[in-house]
CSV table of C-alpha atoms and ligand atoms in Angstrom, one decimal:
chain,number,residue,atom,x,y,z
A,283,MET,CA,-15.4,1.0,-31.0
A,284,GLU,CA,-13.3,3.3,-30.8
A,285,ILE,CA,-14.5,5.4,-26.8
A,286,GLU,CA,-13.2,9.0,-26.7
A,287,HIS,CA,-12.3,9.3,-22.5
A,288,PRO,CA,-13.1,12.3,-21.1
A,289,VAL,CA,-10.4,12.4,-18.8
A,290,GLN,CA,-6.8,10.6,-19.6
A,291,HIS,CA,-3.2,10.8,-18.8
A,292,LYS,CA,-2.1,13.5,-19.8
A,293,LYS,CA,2.0,14.7,-18.2
A,294,GLU,CA,1.4,17.9,-18.4
A,295,LYS,CA,-1.2,18.6,-16.5
A,296,ALA,CA,0.6,16.5,-13.3
A,297,MET,CA,0.3,17.8,-10.9
A,298,ASP,CA,3.1,19.9,-9.6
A,299,THR,CA,4.1,17.9,-6.5
A,300,GLY,CA,8.7,18.5,-7.2
A,301,ASN,CA,7.3,21.6,-4.9
A,302,TRP,CA,5.6,20.5,-1.4
A,303,ARG,CA,9.4,19.6,-0.5
A,304,ASN,CA,11.6,21.7,2.0
A,305,HIS,CA,14.9,18.6,1.3
A,306,TYR,CA,15.7,16.6,-1.1
A,307,PRO,CA,17.8,13.5,-2.1
A,308,VAL,CA,21.3,13.0,-2.5
A,309,VAL,CA,22.8,9.8,-3.5
A,310,ASP,CA,26.4,9.1,-2.4
A,311,GLU,CA,27.7,7.2,-5.3
A,312,SER,CA,30.8,5.9,-4.3
A,313,LYS,CA,28.6,4.0,-1.1
A,314,CYS,CA,25.5,2.9,-3.1
A,315,ILE,CA,25.8,-1.2,-3.2
A,316,ALA,CA,22.2,-1.0,-6.4
A,317,CYS,CA,20.3,-3.1,-3.9
A,318,GLY,CA,17.2,-1.1,-5.4
A,319,ASN,CA,15.9,-0.1,-2.1
A,320,CYS,CA,15.0,3.5,-1.9
A,321,VAL,CA,13.6,2.2,-5.6
A,322,LYS,CA,11.2,-0.1,-4.0
A,323,TYR,CA,9.8,2.2,-1.6
A,324,CYS,CA,9.5,5.4,-2.9
A,325,PRO,CA,6.5,7.2,-3.1
A,326,GLU,CA,6.2,8.3,-6.1
A,327,ALA,CA,8.4,6.2,-8.0
A,328,CYS,CA,11.7,8.7,-8.8
A,329,ILE,CA,14.6,6.2,-8.7
A,330,PHE,CA,15.8,4.0,-10.9
A,331,LEU,CA,18.4,1.8,-11.0
A,332,ASP,CA,20.8,2.9,-13.7
A,333,ASP,CA,23.3,0.8,-15.4
A,334,SER,CA,24.8,3.6,-18.9
A,335,GLU,CA,28.3,4.3,-18.9
A,336,LYS,CA,28.3,6.6,-16.9
A,337,ALA,CA,27.4,4.3,-13.2
A,338,GLU,CA,30.3,1.8,-14.0
A,339,ALA,CA,32.3,3.4,-12.5
A,340,SER,CA,31.3,2.2,-9.0
A,341,LYS,CA,31.5,-1.2,-7.3
A,342,SER,CA,28.2,-3.3,-8.6
A,343,GLY,CA,28.3,-1.2,-12.3
A,344,LYS,CA,25.1,-0.4,-11.9
A,345,VAL,CA,24.4,3.5,-9.5
A,346,ALA,CA,20.9,5.3,-7.6
A,347,LYS,CA,19.5,7.6,-9.3
A,348,ILE,CA,16.7,10.4,-8.4
A,349,ASP,CA,15.0,12.2,-10.8
A,350,LEU,CA,13.7,14.9,-8.7
A,351,GLU,CA,10.4,16.7,-10.8
A,352,PHE,CA,8.7,14.4,-8.4
A,353,CYS,CA,10.1,14.1,-5.2
A,354,LYS,CA,8.1,15.5,-2.4
A,355,GLY,CA,11.5,14.7,-0.4
A,356,CYS,CA,9.8,12.7,1.7
A,357,GLY,CA,12.6,11.0,2.7
A,358,VAL,CA,11.9,7.7,2.7
A,359,CYS,CA,14.5,6.0,0.2
A,360,ALA,CA,17.0,7.8,3.0
A,361,GLN,CA,16.0,5.8,5.5
A,362,VAL,CA,15.5,1.8,3.8
A,363,CYS,CA,19.4,2.3,2.3
A,364,PRO,CA,21.0,0.3,3.9
A,365,VAL,CA,24.1,1.8,3.6
A,366,ASN,CA,23.2,5.0,4.4
A,367,ALA,CA,24.8,6.5,1.1
A,368,ILE,CA,21.3,8.6,0.6
A,369,SER,CA,21.3,12.0,2.9
A,370,MET,CA,18.9,15.1,2.5
A,371,ARG,CA,19.6,18.1,2.1
A,372,THR,CA,18.3,21.4,2.9
A,373,GLU,CA,16.6,23.4,0.3
A,374,GLU,CA,17.8,27.0,0.6
A,375,GLY,CA,14.8,29.5,0.3
A,376,GLY,CA,12.3,27.1,-1.5
A,377,ASN,CA,13.9,25.0,-4.4
A,378,ASN,CA,16.9,26.2,-4.9
A,379,ASN,CA,18.2,26.1,-8.3
A,380,GLU,CA,20.1,23.1,-8.7
A,381,THR,CA,16.4,21.1,-8.1
A,382,LYS,CA,13.8,23.1,-8.7
A,383,SER,CA,11.2,21.1,-10.4
A,384,LYS,CA,10.8,21.2,-14.0
A,385,LYS,CA,7.9,23.4,-14.5
A,386,ASP,CA,8.8,26.1,-11.8
A,387,LYS,CA,12.2,26.3,-14.1
A,388,GLU,CA,10.6,26.6,-16.9
A,389,LYS,CA,8.3,29.6,-15.1
A,390,THR,CA,11.6,31.6,-14.6
A,391,ASN,CA,13.2,31.2,-17.1
B,230,MET,CA,11.8,8.7,-13.0
B,231,ASN,CA,10.9,4.9,-12.5
B,232,GLU,CA,9.7,3.9,-16.8
B,233,GLN,CA,8.9,1.0,-15.2
B,234,LEU,CA,7.0,1.9,-12.6
B,235,THR,CA,5.0,4.2,-14.0
B,236,LYS,CA,3.1,2.4,-16.8
B,237,ASN,CA,0.3,1.7,-15.5
B,238,PHE,CA,0.3,4.6,-12.0
B,239,TYR,CA,2.3,7.7,-12.8
B,240,PRO,CA,3.4,10.3,-10.1
B,241,GLY,CA,1.9,13.7,-9.1
B,242,HIS,CA,-0.5,12.3,-7.9
B,243,ALA,CA,-1.1,13.8,-4.2
B,244,THR,CA,-0.5,11.8,-1.4
B,245,CYS,CA,1.0,12.8,1.4
B,246,ALA,CA,5.3,12.9,1.4
B,247,GLY,CA,5.8,9.1,2.7
B,248,CYS,CA,2.6,6.6,1.3
B,249,GLY,CA,3.1,3.5,0.9
B,250,ILE,CA,0.4,3.6,-0.9
B,251,PRO,CA,1.2,4.5,-4.7
B,252,ALA,CA,3.8,1.5,-3.6
B,253,ILE,CA,1.5,-1.0,-3.2
B,254,VAL,CA,-0.1,0.4,-6.7
B,255,ARG,CA,2.7,0.0,-9.1
B,256,HIS,CA,4.1,-3.2,-8.0
B,257,VAL,CA,0.3,-4.5,-7.2
B,258,LEU,CA,0.1,-3.8,-11.0
B,259,ASP,CA,3.4,-4.6,-12.1
B,260,GLU,CA,2.8,-8.6,-12.1
B,261,ALA,CA,-0.2,-8.4,-13.9
B,262,ASP,CA,1.0,-10.0,-17.5
B,263,ASP,CA,-2.1,-8.8,-19.6
B,264,SER,CA,-4.3,-5.2,-19.6
B,265,VAL,CA,-5.7,-4.4,-16.0
B,266,VAL,CA,-9.1,-2.5,-15.3
B,267,VAL,CA,-9.2,-1.1,-11.9
B,268,ILE,CA,-12.3,-0.5,-10.2
B,269,ASN,CA,-11.3,2.0,-7.3
B,270,ALA,CA,-12.9,2.8,-3.8
B,271,THR,CA,-13.8,6.2,-2.5
B,272,GLY,CA,-10.9,6.8,-0.2
B,273,CYS,CA,-7.0,7.6,-0.1
B,274,LEU,CA,-6.2,6.5,-3.4
B,275,GLU,CA,-8.8,7.4,-5.4
B,276,VAL,CA,-8.9,11.3,-4.0
B,277,THR,CA,-5.5,12.5,-4.7
B,278,SER,CA,-5.2,9.9,-8.1
B,279,THR,CA,-8.0,12.1,-9.1
B,280,LEU,CA,-7.9,15.3,-9.1
B,281,TYR,CA,-9.3,17.2,-12.3
B,282,PRO,CA,-8.1,17.7,-15.5
B,283,TYR,CA,-5.7,14.8,-13.7
B,284,THR,CA,-5.4,11.7,-13.7
B,285,ALA,CA,-2.2,10.2,-12.7
B,286,TRP,CA,-4.3,6.8,-14.2
B,287,LYS,CA,-2.9,5.5,-16.9
B,288,VAL,CA,-4.5,2.0,-17.1
B,289,PRO,CA,-8.5,1.9,-18.0
B,290,TYR,CA,-10.0,3.6,-14.2
B,291,ILE,CA,-13.5,3.4,-12.9
B,292,HIS,CA,-14.2,5.6,-9.9
B,293,ASN,CA,-17.1,4.3,-7.2
B,294,ALA,CA,-19.2,5.1,-3.9
B,295,PHE,CA,-17.8,3.8,-1.1
B,296,GLU,CA,-20.4,0.5,-0.9
B,297,ASN,CA,-20.3,-1.3,-4.7
B,298,ALA,CA,-16.4,-1.1,-5.9
B,299,GLY,CA,-17.4,-5.5,-5.8
B,300,ALA,CA,-20.2,-4.8,-7.2
B,301,THR,CA,-19.2,-2.2,-10.3
B,302,ALA,CA,-16.5,-5.6,-10.5
B,303,SER,CA,-18.7,-8.0,-10.6
B,304,GLY,CA,-21.0,-6.0,-13.8
B,305,VAL,CA,-17.2,-5.5,-15.9
B,306,GLU,CA,-15.8,-8.6,-15.1
B,307,THR,CA,-19.1,-10.3,-16.0
B,308,ALA,CA,-20.0,-8.6,-19.1
B,309,TYR,CA,-16.4,-8.8,-20.2
B,310,ARG,CA,-17.3,-12.0,-20.1
B,311,ILE,CA,-19.6,-12.5,-22.1
B,312,LEU,CA,-18.2,-10.0,-24.8
B,313,LYS,CA,-15.2,-12.8,-24.5
B,314,LYS,CA,-17.7,-15.6,-25.5
B,315,LYS,CA,-19.4,-14.4,-28.6
B,316,LYS,CA,-15.8,-12.5,-29.8
B,317,LYS,CA,-16.4,-9.1,-29.3
B,318,ILE,CA,-12.9,-9.2,-27.2
B,319,ASP,CA,-10.3,-11.0,-27.4
B,320,LYS,CA,-7.7,-9.6,-25.2
B,321,ASP,CA,-7.4,-10.8,-22.1
B,322,ILE,CA,-7.8,-8.5,-19.5
B,323,LYS,CA,-7.8,-8.9,-15.7
B,324,PHE,CA,-9.7,-6.4,-12.9
B,325,VAL,CA,-7.9,-5.5,-9.9
B,326,ILE,CA,-9.9,-3.6,-7.3
B,327,PHE,CA,-8.2,-0.8,-4.7
B,328,ALA,CA,-9.9,-0.3,-1.4
B,329,GLY,CA,-9.2,0.4,1.5
B,330,ASP,CA,-10.3,0.0,5.2
B,331,GLY,CA,-13.6,2.1,5.2
B,332,GLY,CA,-14.7,0.3,1.8
B,333,THR,CA,-13.8,-3.1,2.5
B,334,TYR,CA,-14.6,-3.4,6.7
B,335,ASP,CA,-17.5,-1.0,7.1
B,336,ILE,CA,-19.1,0.5,4.0
B,337,GLY,CA,-18.1,-2.1,1.3
B,338,LEU,CA,-18.5,-5.3,3.2
B,339,GLN,CA,-22.0,-6.4,2.2
B,340,SER,CA,-20.7,-5.6,-2.0
B,341,LEU,CA,-16.8,-7.2,-1.5
B,342,SER,CA,-19.3,-10.3,0.0
B,343,GLY,CA,-21.3,-10.6,-2.8
B,344,MET,CA,-18.4,-10.3,-5.7
B,345,LEU,CA,-16.7,-13.4,-3.3
B,346,GLU,CA,-19.8,-15.8,-2.7
B,347,ARG,CA,-21.0,-14.9,-6.8
B,348,GLY,CA,-17.0,-16.2,-7.6
B,349,HIS,CA,-16.7,-12.9,-10.3
B,350,LYS,CA,-12.5,-13.5,-10.8
B,351,VAL,CA,-12.0,-10.1,-9.5
B,352,LEU,CA,-8.9,-9.6,-8.1
B,353,TYR,CA,-10.4,-7.3,-4.7
B,354,VAL,CA,-6.1,-4.9,-2.9
B,355,ASN,CA,-7.1,-3.8,0.0
B,356,TYR,CA,-4.4,-1.4,1.0
B,357,ASP,CA,-5.1,-0.7,5.3
B,358,ASN,CA,-4.3,2.5,6.8
B,359,GLU,CA,-6.6,1.2,10.0
B,360,GLY,CA,-9.8,4.4,10.0
B,361,TYR,CA,-10.9,6.9,7.4
B,362,MET,CA,-8.0,9.2,6.9
B,363,ASN,CA,-8.7,10.7,3.9
B,364,THR,CA,-11.8,12.8,5.2
B,365,GLY,CA,-9.2,13.9,9.1
B,366,GLY,CA,-8.8,10.4,10.8
B,367,GLN,CA,-12.3,8.6,12.7
B,368,ARG,CA,-11.8,5.4,13.3
B,369,SER,CA,-12.7,2.3,11.1
B,370,GLY,CA,-13.0,-1.7,11.2
B,371,ALA,CA,-9.9,-1.7,11.3
B,372,THR,CA,-8.1,0.4,13.7
B,373,PRO,CA,-6.6,-1.6,16.3
B,374,TYR,CA,-7.3,-1.5,20.2
B,375,GLY,CA,-5.9,2.1,22.1
B,376,ALA,CA,-6.2,4.3,19.1
B,377,ASN,CA,-6.5,7.9,19.2
B,378,MET,CA,-8.7,9.0,16.2
B,379,THR,CA,-11.1,11.5,15.9
B,380,THR,CA,-13.9,10.1,16.9
B,381,THR,CA,-12.7,7.5,19.7
B,382,PRO,CA,-10.0,10.6,21.0
B,383,ALA,CA,-8.1,9.2,24.3
B,384,SER,CA,-7.4,11.1,27.0
B,385,GLU,CA,-7.0,11.5,30.6
B,386,THR,CA,-9.3,9.0,31.2
B,387,ASP,CA,-9.8,7.4,27.9
B,388,ILE,CA,-7.9,4.9,25.8
B,389,GLY,CA,-9.1,5.7,23.1
B,390,ASN,CA,-9.7,3.5,20.3
B,391,LYS,CA,-12.1,0.4,22.6
B,392,THR,CA,-12.9,-3.1,19.7
B,393,PHE,CA,-9.8,-5.2,18.5
B,394,ARG,CA,-9.2,-4.8,14.1
B,395,LYS,CA,-12.4,-6.6,12.4
B,396,ASP,CA,-11.1,-10.1,11.5
B,397,LEU,CA,-11.2,-9.4,7.6
B,398,MET,CA,-8.7,-12.6,6.3
B,399,GLU,CA,-11.8,-14.8,8.5
B,400,ILE,CA,-14.3,-13.2,7.1
B,401,VAL,CA,-13.1,-13.0,3.6
B,402,LYS,CA,-11.5,-17.0,3.8
B,403,GLY,CA,-16.0,-18.0,4.7
B,404,HIS,CA,-16.3,-17.4,0.8
B,405,HIS,CA,-13.8,-20.0,-0.6
B,406,LEU,CA,-11.8,-18.8,-1.8
B,407,GLU,CA,-8.8,-20.2,-4.1
B,408,TYR,CA,-5.9,-17.4,-2.6
B,409,LEU,CA,-6.0,-15.1,0.2
B,410,ALA,CA,-3.3,-12.9,1.6
B,411,GLN,CA,-2.0,-11.0,4.6
B,412,ALA,CA,0.5,-9.0,3.5
B,413,ASN,CA,1.5,-5.8,4.0
B,414,VAL,CA,3.7,-2.6,2.1
B,415,ALA,CA,7.2,-2.1,3.6
B,416,TYR,CA,7.6,-6.1,2.6
B,417,ILE,CA,7.3,-5.5,-0.6
B,418,GLU,CA,9.0,-8.7,-1.8
B,419,ASP,CA,6.7,-10.9,-0.5
B,420,LEU,CA,3.3,-8.6,-1.2
B,421,ARG,CA,5.2,-9.4,-5.8
B,422,LYS,CA,4.8,-12.6,-4.9
B,423,LYS,CA,1.4,-12.9,-3.5
B,424,THR,CA,0.4,-10.7,-6.6
B,425,LYS,CA,1.6,-13.1,-8.4
B,426,LYS,CA,-0.4,-16.2,-6.5
B,427,ALA,CA,-3.8,-14.0,-7.1
B,428,PHE,CA,-4.0,-13.2,-10.6
B,429,GLN,CA,-2.7,-17.6,-10.6
B,430,ALA,CA,-6.1,-17.6,-9.2
B,431,LEU,CA,-7.6,-15.4,-11.1
B,432,GLU,CA,-8.5,-18.9,-13.1
B,433,LYS,CA,-11.0,-20.6,-10.7
B,434,GLY,CA,-12.3,-17.6,-8.6
B,435,PRO,CA,-11.3,-13.6,-7.0
B,436,ALA,CA,-9.1,-13.9,-5.0
B,437,PHE,CA,-8.1,-11.4,-1.9
B,438,LEU,CA,-5.3,-9.3,-0.7
B,439,LEU,CA,-4.9,-7.7,2.7
B,440,VAL,CA,-1.5,-5.0,2.6
B,441,LEU,CA,-0.7,-2.4,5.1
B,442,GLN,CA,0.1,0.7,5.0
B,443,PRO,CA,0.9,2.8,7.9
B,444,CYS,CA,-0.3,5.6,7.5
B,445,THR,CA,2.1,9.3,7.9
B,446,ASN,CA,-0.4,11.9,7.9
B,447,VAL,CA,-2.6,9.9,11.2
B,448,TRP,CA,-0.4,7.3,13.3
B,449,LYS,CA,2.1,9.9,13.0
B,450,PHE,CA,4.9,9.3,12.2
B,451,PRO,CA,8.4,11.4,10.6
B,452,THR,CA,6.8,10.8,6.5
B,453,SER,CA,10.3,8.3,5.9
B,454,ASP,CA,8.9,5.5,8.1
B,455,TYR,CA,6.3,3.8,6.6
B,456,VAL,CA,9.1,1.3,5.6
B,457,LYS,CA,9.9,1.1,9.6
B,458,VAL,CA,7.0,1.2,11.1
B,459,GLY,CA,5.7,-1.8,8.5
B,460,LYS,CA,8.2,-3.5,9.5
B,461,LEU,CA,7.9,-3.2,13.1
B,462,ALA,CA,4.1,-4.9,12.9
B,463,THR,CA,5.0,-7.8,11.3
B,464,GLU,CA,8.4,-8.4,14.1
B,465,THR,CA,6.1,-7.8,16.8
B,466,ASN,CA,3.8,-10.3,15.6
B,467,PHE,CA,0.7,-7.7,15.5
B,468,TRP,CA,0.7,-8.2,11.5
B,469,PRO,CA,1.7,-11.6,10.8
B,470,LEU,CA,2.1,-12.2,7.1
B,471,TYR,CA,0.4,-15.4,5.4
B,472,GLU,CA,-1.8,-17.0,2.9
B,473,ILE,CA,-4.5,-19.2,2.4
B,474,GLU,CA,-4.7,-21.3,-0.4
B,475,LYS,CA,-7.5,-23.4,-0.6
B,476,ASP,CA,-8.1,-23.0,2.6
B,477,ASN,CA,-4.1,-23.9,4.2
B,478,TYR,CA,-2.7,-21.3,6.0
B,479,LYS,CA,0.9,-21.1,5.5
B,480,ILE,CA,3.2,-18.6,7.2
B,481,ASN,CA,5.4,-16.9,5.2
B,482,LEU,CA,7.3,-15.2,7.6
B,483,LYS,CA,8.3,-16.8,11.3
B,484,ILE,CA,9.8,-13.9,13.8
B,485,GLU,CA,12.8,-16.0,16.4
B,486,ASN,CA,12.0,-13.6,19.2
B,487,PRO,CA,8.8,-11.6,18.3
B,488,LYS,CA,9.5,-7.6,19.9
B,489,PRO,CA,7.4,-6.5,22.1
B,490,ILE,CA,4.4,-4.7,20.6
B,491,GLU,CA,5.6,-1.6,22.9
B,492,GLU,CA,8.4,-0.9,20.2
B,493,TYR,CA,5.7,-0.5,17.7
B,494,LEU,CA,2.9,1.7,20.1
B,495,LYS,CA,6.1,4.5,20.2
B,496,THR,CA,7.2,4.8,17.4
B,497,GLN,CA,3.6,6.6,16.5
B,498,ARG,CA,1.8,9.5,18.1
B,499,ARG,CA,-1.4,7.9,17.8
B,500,PHE,CA,-0.6,5.8,21.2
B,501,LYS,CA,1.0,8.0,23.1
B,502,HIS,CA,-0.7,7.8,25.8
B,503,LEU,CA,-0.8,3.8,25.6
B,504,LEU,CA,2.7,4.3,27.2
B,505,ARG,CA,1.1,6.4,30.5
B,506,PRO,CA,2.4,4.7,33.8
B,507,GLU,CA,-0.6,4.4,34.4
B,508,ASN,CA,-1.9,2.9,31.1
B,509,GLN,CA,1.2,-0.1,31.4
B,510,GLU,CA,-2.5,-3.1,32.1
B,511,VAL,CA,-3.4,-1.6,28.8
B,512,VAL,CA,-0.4,-2.6,26.3
B,513,ASN,CA,-0.3,-5.6,28.5
B,514,TYR,CA,-4.2,-6.6,27.3
B,515,ILE,CA,-3.3,-6.1,23.2
B,516,GLN,CA,0.4,-7.7,23.7
B,517,GLU,CA,-2.1,-10.9,25.8
B,518,ASN,CA,-4.3,-10.2,22.6
B,519,ILE,CA,-1.8,-10.2,19.5
B,520,ASN,CA,-0.1,-13.5,21.6
B,521,GLN,CA,-2.7,-15.3,21.0
B,522,ARG,CA,-4.5,-14.2,17.7
B,523,TRP,CA,-0.9,-15.7,16.6
B,524,ASN,CA,-0.4,-19.1,18.2
B,525,LYS,CA,-4.2,-20.0,16.7
B,526,LEU,CA,-2.5,-18.7,13.6
B,527,LEU,CA,0.5,-21.4,14.7
B,528,LYS,CA,-2.2,-24.1,14.7
B,529,LYS,CA,-4.1,-23.5,12.0
B,530,ALA,CA,-1.4,-23.6,10.1
B,531,GLU,CA,-1.0,-26.8,11.7
B,532,CYS,CA,-3.9,-29.0,10.1
B,533,GLN,CA,-3.2,-28.9,6.5
B,534,PHE,CA,-6.1,-30.0,4.7
C,811,SF4,S1,12.4,11.5,-0.9
C,811,SF4,FE1,11.2,10.4,-1.4
C,811,SF4,S2,9.8,11.2,-2.8
C,811,SF4,FE2,12.1,11.5,-2.8
C,811,SF4,S3,13.3,10.2,-4.1
C,811,SF4,FE3,13.2,10.4,-1.9
C,811,SF4,S4,11.2,8.5,-1.8
C,811,SF4,FE4,11.1,9.4,-3.0
C,812,SF4,S1,19.3,1.6,-1.4
C,812,SF4,FE1,21.0,2.2,-1.0
C,812,SF4,S2,21.9,1.3,-1.8
C,812,SF4,FE2,20.6,0.6,-2.2
C,812,SF4,S3,20.0,0.9,-4.5
C,812,SF4,FE3,19.7,3.0,-3.3
C,812,SF4,S4,21.3,4.3,-2.6
C,812,SF4,FE4,22.2,2.8,-3.5
């Protein structure tokens, strides 16, 4: 029996929480020891450990990468990092170009 | 985006920046080997994850009123068992309830009790942020002594909430569960271990997890600090990590030198008034209560059946 659900998960309908942010996290890849703390505790699950070739230069062959699309700028990742590899920077004049969420970029382009 | 962690619960939800609830949901669901159906009582998680037309849930999801998550889960689980028996469903499905402390300690307590009593195979996860946070911070049965809440405001002459937290673990334990545990979102590995055990215990009956969830908004601490505040709750023995397996208590983390409760209180503005010199006695009273409860827990963990 196939049931059509009235509401289904559709990513394009997601709230643009990247817009909430007034600070954004930046990972210092030379410091990151890939412990995974930030990955576990990020409330928006923005972070993953990248083990692709690019990351091989780092100490453990893995490095934390942050996707800012939904990042609310809470600063939890910076707080839980044991080696202070993450720093929070101020967004200048709202979301700047570098960190702008995807939807916002579409609006301006 | 973290592919693994967003498999069941996607971002784009409206939980406050720095809220630990999504981490609880993601890590609990990530431990399930089978398909899951989520049953969610009204509360912070529900109002923030289901803002029409969006849903953050990628798994089947049933929303309930505050009082009946346990009852709904009982019905759904029973229907599933019958359909399985009749061979109309062959999939293995796990049923997980997420509810806040309002929907568990207070309004939903009777339906939780009924569900446990009848032995439905459902995992009940209570994220405990110690109050009715999505309606502005009213006190609940989980609110700690001395907290400044909107319905128990602190003032020059008043210390705020004057009751100790209901002992929900003991209430649930009274239903003879195979497995229940007290966890803390600030200790994710411990939470995941407990979730795994709880899912295994579902073979025999219901399982229950009580998970502390520090609330940046109403406890009043910076958005970056839910893990820090949560850790202090355990390091001061305010929120010990323990589990009860077939009536046997086990303490999962024994803190060598527990910190004085002030260390915890001073991180949150809901307790700010307690740090005034004239309220030192109140702080001592809270400390005494913590010591007593901890000693009782140690004794309970000593006797094994
Ligand atoms: S600032 Fe908050 S939301 Fe953004 S990546 Fe860090 S923990 Fe995640
Ligand atoms: S917490 Fe720090 S060291 Fe650990 S993975 Fe994240 S950035 Fe790297």
